[in-house]
Amino acid sequence: MSRKMAKFRRSKPKEADLRLSNANLDRLPGHIHRPGYDRAGVTPGIVHLGIGAFHRAHQAVVIDDLLAAGATDWGIIGASLRSADTFDALAPQDCLYTVAVRSGAGTEHRIIGSVLATEVAKNNPAHLIALMADPATRIVSLTVTEKGYCHTPQTGELNADHPDIIHDLANPEAPRSAPGFIVAALARRRAASLTPFTVLSCDNLSANGHTVMRILTQFAHLRSPELGKWIADEVACPSTMVDRIVPETTDADRAAVSAELGMTDAWPVITEPFTQWIVEDNLGAGRPDFARAGVQLVADVTPFEHMKLRLLNASHSALAYLGYLAGYETIAAAMTDDRFAAFARGVMADAAVTLSMPAGTDLAAYSASLLERFANPALHHRTWQIAMDGSQKLPQRLLGTMQDRLRQGLPIDTHALAVAGWMRYVTGIDENGQAIDVRDPIARELADIAKQAGPVADRLAPALLDVRSVFGEFGTDPRLRRAVTRALARLYELGARQAVQAWRPG
Ligand code: CS2
């Protein structure tokens, strides 16, 4: 349980307090938007793995719109793979929760009813597999974060040495990982001669549909080559581009939302007005009427995924590492510094020239809208939150752009400064000598490397560039090594704030 939840539990509402629930919907103040449909008449059609804040502020809202428009068989069963926090918060409130949309203009509150039930996979894996194998389930969607795919970020291949993969191969009916659950349920459907469900990855991976397909078939192949082949032949894994900024909910957010509702919501989600979902139009086993809820269905999502990863997520990560080191707690705070805003614009501009977009895409307008979203003063999006799991994020956010720019003969100094920011950050010691709480699956390996190298750019940069799972072969490119070493030397010399102040477009 996170410390935040523990705190929340201690300050648990008194018996007399009202709790958000089906029975109490009528007691909400009139201005709070709530499900106008009969929830009891809705049946599940989607099992979602990784029911965190992002899913609840994004896909679940789309489905809520569709239920409001008359759909009845696309309700969501949301599963957490390990933590019981979401279940504990939502089960007592009939899985209802608030989406609070915040902007400079104020906050709009809306109660979402599309999540019908929540599960904790770890507590009862067989039950979750049975739900996924049920013919009513036509989509299994995922937001399990980059590291939840148990793959090597640099290559997109399954990491067969991952402890969860080793475990799941030994215990196929009681898996731990997302690939383990999906393959277990697909094997069940194959054995029952049922059509497979569509697997819908909604994580920020490049070519997330192809990547999840590769991982599933590789994992299934290790169980049985026939199963691997069946999955490759029969399962649809459309790629998707998902976008909505959703900072972690704080205790202050819980208190503010509950005050607005006049009743307790144990886990509302906080987000921005913007939302976007682009889905590759090859959903196999039937699909909700996505277009009706504003989802864009396209033949090829790849250019949009690259655009988002290389413009939004790349500049987010750049602001996160350098902003954290410079003492900015949130993205919006970093954006009040003109030089940081200019630097973010520089990251986007350098990435934009590597993209080939469908005609009519206006990358300048897109970049401008990103800068505006980052500056949203009502969102408390911590640099520390975005800095998490950098080893899983760097390839698709920063390194692909650098490779493409080098191929085009263009300089890579802007991105090199962002990569150097990551390097400085993962040493685990900030510019004032204070510890940084580095969250990353390979945090220990990175800290050991940093300790061995010491705070010396000439040693630290090459040592980290040798981490194959992040940099692969590209890490040996002398042009990359030179640019990143130089940028890291500047960071050590000037500090992040001054280094960004001194940065100029290449
Ligand atoms: C962020 C993303 O935490 C992160 O790494 O860059 O979660 C970002 O907020 C979303 O992708 C926006 O759609």
Tab-separated table of N, CA and C and ligand atoms in Angstrom, residues 54 58 146 203-204 241-247 272 274 276 308-309 312-317 320 373-374 381-388 393 397, ligand 1:
chain	number	residue	atom	x	y	z
A	54	PHE	N	-4.689	6.800	-15.055
A	54	PHE	CA	-4.763	7.142	-16.471
A	54	PHE	C	-5.968	6.485	-17.144
A	58	HIS	N	-9.297	8.290	-18.937
A	58	HIS	CA	-9.201	8.257	-20.407
A	58	HIS	C	-10.208	7.273	-20.994
A	146	GLU	N	5.265	1.017	-19.175
A	146	GLU	CA	6.274	0.410	-20.064
A	146	GLU	C	6.836	-0.872	-19.455
A	203	ASP	N	-0.447	1.860	-23.737
A	203	ASP	CA	0.747	2.402	-23.097
A	203	ASP	C	1.603	3.132	-24.120
A	204	ASN	N	2.501	3.965	-23.571
A	204	ASN	CA	3.338	4.808	-24.416
A	204	ASN	C	4.564	4.064	-24.953
A	241	MET	N	-2.798	5.355	-29.973
A	241	MET	CA	-2.116	6.499	-29.382
A	241	MET	C	-3.075	7.080	-28.352
A	242	VAL	N	-2.621	7.136	-27.126
A	242	VAL	CA	-3.478	7.649	-26.058
A	242	VAL	C	-2.868	8.928	-25.516
A	243	ASP	N	-3.689	9.875	-25.164
A	243	ASP	CA	-3.118	11.108	-24.618
A	243	ASP	C	-4.082	11.800	-23.661
A	244	ARG	N	-3.658	11.939	-22.448
A	244	ARG	CA	-4.294	12.807	-21.478
A	244	ARG	C	-3.331	12.918	-20.300
A	245	ILE	N	-3.117	14.099	-19.821
A	245	ILE	CA	-2.201	14.264	-18.688
A	245	ILE	C	-2.976	14.018	-17.401
A	246	VAL	N	-2.480	13.074	-16.613
A	246	VAL	CA	-3.193	12.645	-15.402
A	246	VAL	C	-2.196	12.542	-14.237
A	247	PRO	N	-2.019	13.607	-13.500
A	247	PRO	CA	-1.096	13.543	-12.356
A	247	PRO	C	-1.640	12.617	-11.269
A	272	GLU	N	-6.713	17.042	-17.137
A	272	GLU	CA	-6.798	18.279	-17.924
A	272	GLU	C	-7.986	18.172	-18.880
A	274	PHE	N	-7.933	18.378	-22.151
A	274	PHE	CA	-7.565	17.687	-23.390
A	274	PHE	C	-7.651	16.170	-23.237
A	276	GLN	N	-7.281	12.561	-26.029
A	276	GLN	CA	-7.198	12.078	-27.415
A	276	GLN	C	-6.943	10.576	-27.407
A	308	LYS	N	3.483	11.766	-30.853
A	308	LYS	CA	3.199	11.996	-29.440
A	308	LYS	C	4.407	11.654	-28.573
A	309	LEU	N	5.020	10.498	-28.842
A	309	LEU	CA	6.169	10.087	-28.027
A	309	LEU	C	7.327	11.064	-28.179
A	312	LEU	N	5.463	15.169	-27.244
A	312	LEU	CA	4.941	15.320	-25.877
A	312	LEU	C	5.826	14.598	-24.856
A	313	ASN	N	5.930	13.277	-24.999
A	313	ASN	CA	6.605	12.526	-23.942
A	313	ASN	C	8.091	12.866	-23.854
A	314	ALA	N	8.720	13.120	-24.976
A	314	ALA	CA	10.147	13.459	-24.948
A	314	ALA	C	10.373	14.761	-24.185
A	315	SER	N	9.583	15.785	-24.496
A	315	SER	CA	9.814	17.060	-23.809
A	315	SER	C	9.371	16.958	-22.346
A	316	HIS	N	8.373	16.131	-22.079
A	316	HIS	CA	7.974	15.870	-20.696
A	316	HIS	C	9.150	15.298	-19.912
A	317	SER	N	9.788	14.262	-20.479
A	317	SER	CA	10.916	13.638	-19.776
A	317	SER	C	12.068	14.631	-19.633
A	320	ALA	N	11.230	16.860	-16.979
A	320	ALA	CA	11.187	16.153	-15.700
A	320	ALA	C	12.584	16.044	-15.096
A	373	ARG	N	-0.574	23.074	-22.653
A	373	ARG	CA	-1.041	22.045	-21.702
A	373	ARG	C	-0.043	21.888	-20.563
A	374	PHE	N	1.249	21.900	-20.891
A	374	PHE	CA	2.265	21.757	-19.840
A	374	PHE	C	2.161	22.903	-18.824
A	381	HIS	N	1.484	18.370	-11.677
A	381	HIS	CA	2.094	17.175	-12.277
A	381	HIS	C	3.572	17.171	-11.918
A	382	ARG	N	3.933	16.299	-11.011
A	382	ARG	CA	5.280	16.364	-10.452
A	382	ARG	C	6.337	15.856	-11.436
A	383	THR	N	7.444	16.600	-11.475
A	383	THR	CA	8.575	16.167	-12.310
A	383	THR	C	9.030	14.784	-11.845
A	384	TRP	N	8.993	14.546	-10.564
A	384	TRP	CA	9.408	13.242	-10.020
A	384	TRP	C	8.561	12.102	-10.588
A	385	GLN	N	7.251	12.348	-10.769
A	385	GLN	CA	6.378	11.293	-11.285
A	385	GLN	C	6.794	10.912	-12.717
A	386	ILE	N	7.049	11.921	-13.537
A	386	ILE	CA	7.386	11.652	-14.942
A	386	ILE	C	8.804	11.071	-15.058
A	387	ALA	N	9.667	11.426	-14.092
A	387	ALA	CA	11.055	10.936	-14.124
A	387	ALA	C	11.140	9.425	-13.880
A	388	MET	N	10.072	8.850	-13.375
A	388	MET	CA	10.074	7.417	-13.068
A	388	MET	C	10.321	6.548	-14.306
A	393	LYS	N	11.764	4.385	-20.867
A	393	LYS	CA	11.148	5.443	-21.672
A	393	LYS	C	12.099	6.083	-22.686
A	397	ARG	N	11.305	7.796	-26.551
A	397	ARG	CA	11.077	9.237	-26.399
A	397	ARG	C	12.225	10.075	-26.974
B	1	CS2	C1	4.262	11.190	-18.866
B	1	CS2	C2	2.995	10.589	-19.456
B	1	CS2	O1	4.611	10.079	-16.825
B	1	CS2	C3	5.006	10.224	-17.984
B	1	CS2	O2	6.000	9.650	-18.417
B	1	CS2	O3	5.065	11.667	-19.886
B	1	CS2	O4	2.284	9.874	-18.516
B	1	CS2	C4	2.111	11.675	-20.092
B	1	CS2	O5	1.559	12.523	-19.112
B	1	CS2	C5	0.991	11.047	-20.888
B	1	CS2	O6	1.550	10.175	-21.837
B	1	CS2	C6	0.149	12.116	-21.563
B	1	CS2	O7	-0.720	11.525	-22.446
